[in-house]
Amino acid sequence: MTALIAASAEGHTDVARLLLKRGAELEAKNQTGLTALAAAAMQGRADTTRLLLESGADIETKGTSGATPLYVACAFGRHLTARLLLDSGADLEAKTTSGLTPLLIAVFNAQAEAVKLLLEHGADAEATSNAVPASAQAANAQPTGEFAGAGFRHGDSHKARAPRRTQGAVEGTKVSLMFRIYDKPGALVDVLTIMANHGISLTRIESKPTKASDKLFDFQVDFEGTPEDPRLEPALKDLRAHTVVADLQEAVNVPWFPTRARDIDEFSAKTLDAGAELEADHPGFKDAEYRERRRMIVKNATTFRHGDTIPRVEYSAQEVETWGLVYSKLREYTDKYAVSAYKEIMPLMEEHCGYAEDNIPQAADISRFLHQATGFTLRPVSGLLSARDFLNALAFRVFFSTQYIRHHSRPLYTPEPDICHELMGHAPMFADPDFASFSHEIGLASLGASDEEIERLATCYWFSVEFGLCMEDGQRKAYGAGLLSSFGELEFACSPDRPAGGRDDFPKYKPWEPEVAAVQEYPITTYQPVYFVAESMQDAKERMRDYCEGLARPFGVRYEPYTSSVSVDRALVRMEPKREELEE
């Protein structure tokens, strides 16, 4: 993120004007392809938007997903900046790579003022998209609300009750078809031409040799539509005349997963333990006042819904003192052993989020900062989640974070994640684009994954996001939160000298290979005997992406950042666990 983009997102018009006078690049983009104009439009900074337009900013520049400044303004309901863009000639019908226009995204996100504005300026009220995220199509199956009479469909507001999981329902509007053809030149082209002639647009195609003959190939394809689609019967008739076999296929059964960020509301309270409940060996187990304090803070998580602002906590003087002891100690050690990205980000968090020895920063401020940097947000949690639910949230760039702090009697020890771990260990790294993308990859890979794959992904997460190391200038540096929030283990893992972290021995270091890390055993109550070391954060991200792409998941996923949703490329049935599995 450039200084101009940051100033534009914050609405610091005078700062932006100064930067422009000093030659700041007007069309520079951040990691998601947003320019300063798009950032100002997305945050509703009208004065800054006006300045950038007057300075000649490209009004039609597109981000990595094809989003224009008008699109992002409408996606977030910034009707004032949207009006400025429209008055300056912004294209009403510009589409993203997934086929969404500003009007469609405003409708799907229930942005009433933006919809009215676009219609007033002549937006096509009959606009459609065959590539609308499946989650949006499913959520908007019934016309409700203000735009129902006009033929618009939109989802519930974030305050509405989360939709119930449907057992056995086909996800989205995909149809699966299998056909078999002879292995000869032009055979596949002929079949695809038939589909194109019937207006069928494929979302997925997969091939494999048949077991019966090496001269035959089976193809599995998926396309937008329903089994009742009038195009289907004539298309099948033509296909059967040109193939050995052509038949519809059943949708694939996969474990349930969220398709929209608001779906996280369904499982956020389904924790494996309660954050207010303590084990007998916890330092605060016998402290009734501390336990009651935890219960009060945990309530923030149980009532939180997607789109809410995280409640602020008024921390006591004793809690701030505990934080200060941890903060000063960790700042000393992270200056020595943290990756450079962490050390560059921490001063920004001190400036913008209130990180200080005498102040516990608020999760709401940190979440806002992270969202502007990489699209990640924090969400309060009431206890320990299952690995599947925790990883699924990462797919939507959502990180579950506690708001309570460890017991004051042992400020340098905690048997569980607390705000020191979350805010000193995790939060700063989520502002780094490479680390954010790394975490997002793991989350996307977890959607619909088997239990075995979830276990392997969770283990990769442990050895990277929690205890990962990478090389910088020939030295091992930490990027994992478990290390960055524990000065003793941080020194043990990174220092070339001994004793370190109160130990005389050295751990074992292995190169970062996710397929190896995925099956590595580990303890949870002692220093790690094994650490995985990447060549760089970029290397860690690329290797994790390669590993995720190699997982045997029967469908592909695409993330749409402006609707906080995912779309899939084939017909699925998201299956609920059986009741006895839930009770286990």
XYZ file of C-alpha atoms in Angstrom:
584
model
C 0.000 0.000 0.000
C 1.384 3.409 -0.978
C 1.176 6.495 1.199
C -1.328 8.042 -1.224
C -3.614 5.003 -1.060
C -3.447 5.008 2.742
C -4.200 8.738 2.937
C -7.083 8.360 0.481
C -8.609 5.450 2.389
C -8.462 7.458 5.625
C -9.876 10.583 3.981
C -6.825 12.719 4.742
C -7.404 15.065 1.822
C -4.708 17.592 2.748
C -2.136 14.825 3.075
C -3.196 13.366 -0.274
C -2.891 16.816 -1.884
C 0.626 17.197 -0.477
C 1.644 13.757 -1.714
C 0.336 14.524 -5.187
C 2.307 17.774 -5.269
C 5.414 15.768 -4.353
C 4.861 13.453 -7.311
C 3.004 10.516 -5.768
C 1.935 7.973 -8.379
C -1.782 8.528 -8.918
C -2.448 5.101 -10.444
C -0.331 2.947 -8.116
C -2.227 -0.106 -6.861
C -2.283 -2.122 -3.667
C -2.147 -5.924 -3.495
C -5.793 -6.266 -4.589
C -5.382 -3.842 -7.473
C -7.129 -0.862 -5.847
C -5.887 2.627 -6.670
C -6.112 5.677 -4.431
C -9.388 6.626 -6.145
C -10.889 3.187 -5.536
C -9.738 3.259 -1.901
C -11.319 6.672 -1.329
C -14.527 5.594 -3.065
C -14.743 2.373 -1.071
C -14.380 4.219 2.249
C -16.818 6.970 1.271
C -14.227 9.770 1.351
C -16.068 12.315 -0.794
C -13.595 15.218 -0.489
C -10.636 12.988 -1.260
C -12.488 11.377 -4.162
C -13.178 14.838 -5.590
C -9.487 15.783 -5.257
C -8.325 12.633 -7.026
C -10.819 13.116 -9.851
C -9.700 16.718 -10.288
C -6.100 15.469 -10.353
C -6.873 13.216 -13.312
C -7.305 9.810 -11.673
C -8.419 7.092 -14.081
C -12.106 6.597 -13.323
C -12.289 3.202 -15.065
C -9.155 1.537 -13.710
C -9.864 -2.007 -12.522
C -8.635 -4.112 -9.628
C -7.498 -7.720 -9.897
C -11.123 -8.923 -9.971
C -12.168 -6.288 -12.504
C -13.769 -3.916 -9.993
C -13.899 -0.217 -10.904
C -14.032 2.612 -8.335
C -17.797 2.910 -8.977
C -18.229 -0.817 -8.347
C -16.487 -0.757 -4.962
C -18.355 2.388 -3.927
C -21.677 0.684 -4.683
C -20.592 -2.586 -3.074
C -20.091 -0.776 0.227
C -23.060 1.578 -0.133
C -20.982 4.754 -0.518
C -23.630 6.619 -2.504
C -21.989 10.040 -2.114
C -18.715 8.969 -3.699
C -20.675 6.908 -6.216
C -22.547 10.080 -7.250
C -19.254 11.924 -7.734
C -17.987 9.117 -9.952
C -21.207 9.013 -11.966
C -21.170 12.786 -12.434
C -17.627 12.387 -13.760
C -18.746 9.854 -16.364
C -18.130 6.477 -14.709
C -19.340 3.496 -16.746
C -22.622 2.223 -15.253
C -22.366 -1.179 -16.903
C -18.680 -2.036 -16.386
C -18.418 -5.672 -15.310
C -16.034 -7.529 -13.038
C -14.327 -10.729 -14.148
C -17.257 -12.620 -12.601
C -19.800 -10.603 -14.607
C -21.143 -8.320 -11.877
C -22.115 -4.696 -12.563
C -22.314 -1.906 -9.957
C -26.110 -2.331 -9.871
C -25.950 -6.084 -9.307
C -23.449 -5.820 -6.473
C -25.481 -3.037 -4.842
C -28.582 -5.236 -5.018
C -26.842 -8.328 -3.645
C -25.439 -6.298 -0.756
C -28.812 -4.610 -0.128
C -27.391 -1.098 -0.597
C -30.691 0.740 -1.145
C -29.320 4.257 -1.689
C -26.741 3.020 -4.177
C -29.391 1.089 -6.119
C -31.662 4.150 -6.320
C -28.761 6.315 -7.464
C -27.739 3.890 -10.206
C -31.300 3.545 -11.480
C -31.666 7.339 -11.547
C -28.567 7.489 -13.759
C -29.954 4.913 -16.181
C -28.493 1.614 -15.017
C -29.960 -1.418 -16.761
C -32.666 -2.684 -14.381
C -32.800 -5.981 -16.288
C -29.087 -6.650 -15.939
C -28.211 -10.265 -15.190
C -25.056 -12.290 -14.773
C -24.587 -15.998 -15.339
C -21.461 -15.797 -13.226
C -23.058 -14.421 -10.061
C -21.555 -16.163 -7.019
C -23.526 -19.294 -6.234
C -23.951 -18.131 -2.678
C -25.640 -14.964 -3.853
C -27.969 -16.861 -6.148
C -28.987 -19.252 -3.403
C -29.429 -16.499 -0.842
C -31.570 -14.418 -3.135
C -33.950 -17.067 -4.414
C -37.015 -15.284 -2.973
C -37.753 -11.652 -3.864
C -38.070 -9.770 -0.591
C -37.570 -6.293 0.766
C -37.673 -2.903 -0.871
C -36.775 -4.031 -4.390
C -39.004 -7.113 -4.614
C -41.707 -5.357 -6.604
C -39.194 -4.066 -9.119
C -37.860 -7.539 -9.835
C -34.744 -7.191 -7.692
C -33.628 -9.825 -5.230
C -31.325 -9.369 -2.314
C -30.257 -11.150 0.843
C -31.203 -10.439 4.435
C -29.515 -7.617 6.304
C -26.681 -8.607 8.614
C -28.997 -8.156 11.575
C -31.318 -10.888 10.328
C -31.194 -14.419 11.670
C -28.535 -16.480 9.909
C -29.998 -18.907 7.357
C -30.343 -22.478 8.553
C -28.082 -25.077 6.988
C -30.053 -27.205 4.557
C -29.346 -30.915 4.582
C -29.300 -32.424 1.107
C -29.952 -29.259 -0.922
C -28.032 -28.771 -4.159
C -25.739 -25.762 -3.806
C -26.122 -22.961 -6.306
C -27.308 -23.395 -9.894
C -24.940 -25.904 -11.449
C -25.679 -29.033 -13.464
C -23.230 -31.938 -13.832
C -23.015 -33.971 -17.012
C -20.854 -36.946 -18.018
C -20.115 -37.905 -21.611
C -17.815 -40.492 -23.208
C -16.096 -40.003 -26.546
C -13.494 -41.737 -28.686
C -9.950 -40.437 -28.443
C -9.611 -38.853 -31.874
C -8.743 -35.375 -33.193
C -11.605 -32.898 -32.943
C -13.909 -35.123 -30.879
C -13.971 -32.807 -27.867
C -14.342 -29.722 -30.044
C -17.449 -31.232 -31.633
C -19.055 -31.845 -28.227
C -18.196 -28.392 -26.899
C -19.603 -26.846 -30.073
C -22.913 -28.631 -29.465
C -23.051 -27.187 -25.955
C -22.195 -23.714 -27.186
C -24.933 -23.928 -29.818
C -27.426 -24.595 -27.018
C -26.181 -21.624 -24.994
C -24.443 -23.757 -22.367
C -21.438 -22.120 -20.680
C -19.139 -24.523 -18.835
C -17.793 -23.733 -15.380
C -15.677 -26.873 -15.074
C -14.339 -29.703 -17.233
C -12.413 -32.788 -16.158
C -11.256 -35.805 -18.175
C -9.899 -39.294 -17.525
C -9.370 -42.474 -19.582
C -12.046 -45.135 -19.193
C -11.153 -48.411 -17.535
C -12.798 -50.405 -20.318
C -10.721 -49.113 -23.236
C -7.701 -46.911 -23.830
C -9.481 -45.508 -26.891
C -12.274 -43.911 -24.878
C -12.249 -40.891 -22.577
C -14.803 -39.862 -19.960
C -15.501 -36.169 -19.424
C -17.222 -34.618 -16.420
C -18.498 -31.097 -17.069
C -20.506 -28.608 -15.043
C -22.412 -25.590 -16.273
C -24.769 -22.862 -15.101
C -28.360 -24.079 -15.000
C -30.820 -26.407 -13.299
C -32.111 -29.902 -14.181
C -35.333 -28.183 -15.336
C -33.435 -25.891 -17.720
C -35.250 -25.974 -21.115
C -31.895 -26.026 -22.914
C -30.958 -29.325 -21.342
C -33.210 -31.844 -23.103
C -32.361 -30.792 -26.688
C -28.689 -30.491 -25.752
C -28.648 -34.038 -24.357
C -30.389 -35.332 -27.486
C -27.693 -33.832 -29.710
C -24.899 -34.981 -27.403
C -26.119 -38.572 -27.397
C -26.023 -38.556 -31.180
C -22.329 -37.621 -31.120
C -21.016 -39.483 -28.063
C -20.898 -43.022 -26.706
C -22.667 -41.986 -23.490
C -24.157 -38.688 -22.261
C -26.033 -38.526 -18.962
C -26.767 -36.151 -16.107
C -24.840 -36.807 -12.906
C -25.801 -36.524 -9.263
C -24.408 -33.558 -7.350
C -21.303 -34.315 -5.289
C -21.730 -34.652 -1.510
C -19.212 -32.624 0.505
C -18.999 -31.498 4.153
C -20.980 -28.331 4.846
C -19.058 -25.066 4.448
C -19.998 -21.367 4.475
C -20.440 -19.640 1.132
C -20.837 -16.100 2.513
C -19.067 -14.325 5.344
C -22.388 -13.919 7.133
C -22.723 -17.744 7.202
C -19.998 -17.669 9.854
C -22.738 -16.508 12.224
C -24.016 -20.093 12.121
C -21.013 -21.684 13.780
C -19.217 -18.858 15.580
C -20.946 -19.741 18.865
C -20.474 -23.505 18.457
C -17.246 -23.659 20.418
C -15.618 -26.794 21.765
C -15.190 -25.062 25.120
C -16.433 -21.832 26.640
C -13.997 -18.973 26.989
C -15.342 -18.249 30.456
C -14.759 -21.807 31.687
C -11.295 -22.582 33.079
C -9.402 -25.789 33.729
C -8.268 -26.513 37.287
C -4.622 -25.752 36.426
C -5.438 -22.300 35.011
C -3.876 -19.464 37.104
C -7.291 -17.817 37.396
C -9.284 -20.947 38.257
C -9.838 -19.963 41.909
C -10.292 -16.243 41.229
C -14.061 -15.674 41.148
C -13.678 -12.038 40.117
C -11.459 -12.974 37.160
C -13.888 -15.695 36.044
C -16.819 -13.289 36.150
C -14.815 -10.744 34.167
C -14.182 -13.366 31.485
C -17.887 -14.166 31.284
C -18.732 -10.510 30.733
C -16.203 -10.163 27.911
C -17.212 -13.438 26.255
C -20.774 -12.097 25.878
C -19.411 -9.793 23.165
C -18.749 -12.826 21.015
C -22.022 -14.635 21.631
C -24.107 -11.695 20.395
C -21.821 -10.575 17.548
C -23.109 -10.873 13.968
C -21.423 -10.315 10.628
C -21.309 -6.602 9.855
C -21.450 -5.513 13.497
C -18.759 -3.277 14.963
C -16.754 -5.219 17.534
C -17.787 -4.017 21.018
C -15.148 -2.023 22.857
C -13.905 -3.318 26.206
C -13.049 -0.965 29.061
C -9.989 -2.725 30.425
C -9.172 -2.293 34.110
C -5.935 -0.824 35.456
C -4.872 -4.324 36.511
C -5.499 -5.696 33.020
C -3.566 -2.835 31.429
C -0.681 -3.456 33.820
C -0.605 -7.137 32.827
C -0.659 -6.173 29.159
C 2.151 -3.662 29.692
C 4.468 -6.257 31.231
C 3.921 -8.598 28.298
C 4.078 -5.815 25.712
C 7.421 -4.388 26.811
C 9.008 -7.836 27.031
C 7.771 -8.933 23.624
C 8.756 -5.679 21.906
C 12.304 -6.241 23.117
C 12.482 -9.783 21.759
C 10.547 -9.244 18.530
C 12.950 -6.441 17.624
C 15.645 -9.133 17.594
C 13.901 -12.160 16.194
C 10.746 -11.195 14.242
C 10.599 -11.013 10.454
C 11.107 -7.562 8.958
C 7.425 -7.286 7.950
C 6.384 -7.579 11.601
C 8.868 -4.922 12.676
C 7.677 -2.569 9.928
C 4.008 -3.051 10.780
C 4.203 -2.673 14.569
C 4.977 1.091 14.502
C 1.951 1.563 12.214
C -0.252 -0.309 14.665
C 1.078 1.813 17.494
C 0.184 4.920 15.498
C -3.198 3.857 14.101
C -4.507 1.236 16.546
C -3.323 2.438 19.935
C -0.721 -0.244 20.643
C 1.236 0.945 23.678
C 2.652 -0.330 26.937
C 0.013 1.613 28.870
C -2.943 0.900 26.571
C -4.645 -2.266 25.350
C -5.712 -1.656 21.743
C -9.322 -2.271 20.786
C -10.175 -5.118 18.410
C -12.507 -2.811 16.449
C -9.660 -0.403 15.634
C -7.327 -3.244 14.681
C -9.969 -4.868 12.490
C -10.519 -1.613 10.606
C -6.768 -1.187 10.088
C -6.334 -4.758 8.819
C -9.291 -4.479 6.473
C -7.783 -1.430 4.828
C -4.395 -3.148 4.536
C -5.261 -6.656 3.309
C -9.004 -7.197 3.604
C -8.745 -9.238 6.808
C -11.025 -8.539 9.759
C -11.155 -9.728 13.351
C -14.179 -11.391 14.880
C -14.654 -11.973 18.633
C -14.901 -15.608 19.709
C -16.284 -17.126 22.899
C -14.043 -20.192 23.056
C -12.169 -22.829 21.097
C -13.597 -23.610 17.652
C -13.224 -26.809 15.667
C -10.340 -26.796 13.182
C -12.807 -26.900 10.284
C -14.800 -23.877 11.452
C -11.690 -21.871 12.315
C -10.035 -22.538 8.944
C -13.280 -21.969 7.013
C -13.431 -18.421 8.395
C -9.978 -17.672 6.971
C -11.433 -18.266 3.498
C -13.417 -15.048 4.018
C -10.411 -13.243 5.508
C -11.944 -13.439 8.966
C -9.782 -14.242 11.984
C -11.370 -15.261 15.279
C -9.830 -13.375 18.186
C -10.364 -13.415 21.936
C -10.804 -10.171 23.913
C -9.900 -11.352 27.412
C -6.430 -11.294 28.955
C -4.424 -13.796 30.978
C -4.492 -13.829 34.785
C -2.453 -11.087 36.456
C -0.733 -13.512 38.848
C 1.360 -14.943 35.988
C 1.590 -12.218 33.342
C 4.271 -13.989 31.299
C 2.356 -17.274 31.038
C -0.948 -18.378 29.557
C -2.245 -21.900 28.873
C -4.554 -20.590 26.118
C -4.781 -17.854 23.489
C -5.573 -14.425 24.961
C -5.366 -10.872 23.655
C -1.589 -10.820 24.125
C -1.302 -13.806 21.794
C -3.908 -12.545 19.318
C -2.915 -8.878 19.167
C 0.859 -9.199 19.562
C 1.250 -12.473 17.670
C -1.384 -12.714 14.957
C -2.796 -9.272 14.206
C 0.365 -7.498 12.956
C 1.134 -10.262 10.451
C -2.354 -10.087 8.960
C -1.415 -6.595 7.736
C 1.319 -8.144 5.563
C 0.019 -9.011 2.055
C 2.076 -12.206 1.677
C 1.064 -13.538 5.082
C -2.574 -12.573 4.526
C -2.615 -14.393 1.185
C -0.911 -17.390 2.784
C -3.629 -17.632 5.446
C -6.360 -17.073 2.868
C -5.041 -19.990 0.773
C -5.328 -22.339 3.743
C -8.857 -21.126 4.400
C -10.039 -21.603 0.818
C -8.519 -25.090 0.729
C -10.489 -26.030 3.854
C -13.910 -25.377 2.286
C -15.601 -28.718 1.723
C -12.403 -30.612 2.542
C -12.512 -34.095 4.033
C -11.807 -34.620 7.731
C -8.374 -36.019 6.857
C -7.521 -32.977 4.734
C -8.724 -30.641 7.487
C -6.363 -32.345 9.919
C -3.436 -31.936 7.519
C -4.299 -28.300 6.790
C -4.606 -27.570 10.512
C -1.175 -29.106 11.069
C 0.281 -26.961 8.281
C -1.328 -23.967 9.994
C 0.329 -24.962 13.274
C 3.804 -25.121 11.759
C 3.410 -21.875 9.821
C 0.856 -19.353 11.096
C 1.556 -20.381 14.700
C 5.203 -21.497 14.714
C 6.610 -20.617 11.297
C 10.151 -19.396 10.632
C 11.746 -17.990 7.504
C 15.218 -16.873 6.510
C 16.231 -13.218 6.356
C 19.836 -12.159 5.760
C 21.047 -15.635 6.628
C 19.217 -15.734 9.971
C 16.096 -17.520 11.133
C 13.275 -15.081 11.894
C 9.794 -15.763 13.247
C 6.482 -15.032 11.571
C 4.339 -17.470 13.581
C 2.116 -15.997 16.301
C 2.945 -18.690 18.845
C 6.545 -17.506 18.705
C 5.898 -13.777 18.376
C 3.772 -13.833 21.533
C 6.173 -15.952 23.633
C 9.548 -14.339 24.269
C 11.026 -17.558 25.687
C 10.185 -19.798 22.747
C 10.952 -16.970 20.323
C 14.522 -16.860 21.608
C 14.720 -20.672 21.723
C 13.645 -20.984 18.086
C 15.665 -18.124 16.588
C 18.806 -17.501 18.627
C 22.015 -19.099 17.302
C 23.417 -19.084 20.847
C 22.756 -21.197 23.910
C 21.335 -21.039 26.508
C 18.238 -19.537 24.888
C 14.697 -19.460 26.174
C 15.910 -21.157 29.343
C 17.176 -24.173 27.377
C 20.632 -25.446 26.443
C 19.533 -27.671 23.551
C 18.638 -26.806 19.959
C 15.424 -27.738 18.172
C 15.408 -29.514 14.825
C 14.941 -27.344 11.744
C 13.317 -28.613 8.556
C 12.762 -26.833 5.237
C 9.194 -25.628 4.731
C 7.517 -28.414 2.793
C 3.773 -28.464 3.518
C 3.399 -32.114 2.546
C 5.977 -32.996 5.231
C 4.662 -30.532 7.813
C 1.114 -31.848 7.319
C 1.984 -35.177 8.970
C 4.518 -33.953 11.553
C 3.521 -34.647 15.165
C 3.766 -31.814 17.690
C 3.242 -31.059 21.395
C 0.926 -28.263 22.562
C 2.193 -27.591 26.098
C 5.976 -27.381 25.566
C 8.436 -25.717 23.206
C 8.289 -27.235 19.750
C 11.039 -29.796 19.068
C 10.708 -29.186 15.295
C 10.335 -25.952 13.320
C 9.811 -25.550 9.583
C 11.837 -22.814 7.902
C 10.778 -21.156 4.627
C 13.200 -19.327 2.357
C 10.954 -16.240 2.608
C 7.317 -15.334 3.195
C 6.835 -15.397 -0.571
C 8.316 -18.901 -0.663
C 6.067 -20.013 2.196
C 2.995 -18.692 0.384
C 3.845 -20.259 -2.973
C 4.599 -23.663 -1.474
C 1.354 -23.593 0.489
C -0.576 -22.639 -2.632
C 0.978 -25.528 -4.567
C 0.079 -27.908 -1.750
C -3.516 -26.684 -1.601
C -3.924 -27.002 -5.361
C -2.814 -30.627 -5.090
C -5.549 -31.604 -2.622
C -8.083 -34.072 -3.987
C -11.134 -31.847 -3.635
C -13.811 -32.568 -6.261
C -14.597 -28.917 -6.992
C -12.978 -25.528 -7.384
C -13.645 -22.363 -5.370
C -13.387 -18.701 -6.281
C -13.497 -15.882 -3.743
C -15.398 -12.668 -4.513
C -14.006 -9.980 -2.169
C -16.731 -7.398 -2.788
C -19.535 -9.734 -1.725
C -17.431 -11.646 0.816
C -18.644 -14.847 -0.786
C -17.341 -17.858 -2.682
C -18.628 -19.528 -5.814
C -18.049 -23.158 -6.784
C -17.634 -24.640 -10.240
C -19.847 -27.717 -9.957
C -23.095 -28.991 -8.469
C -22.652 -29.803 -4.774
C -24.668 -30.954 -1.807
C -23.230 -29.479 1.392
C -23.871 -32.185 3.960
C -24.380 -31.578 7.677
C -22.506 -33.903 10.068
C -24.667 -36.603 11.580
C -25.992 -35.785 15.052
C -23.775 -38.407 16.720
C -20.734 -36.848 15.050
C -21.686 -33.442 16.443
C -22.070 -34.884 19.928
C -18.633 -36.462 19.813
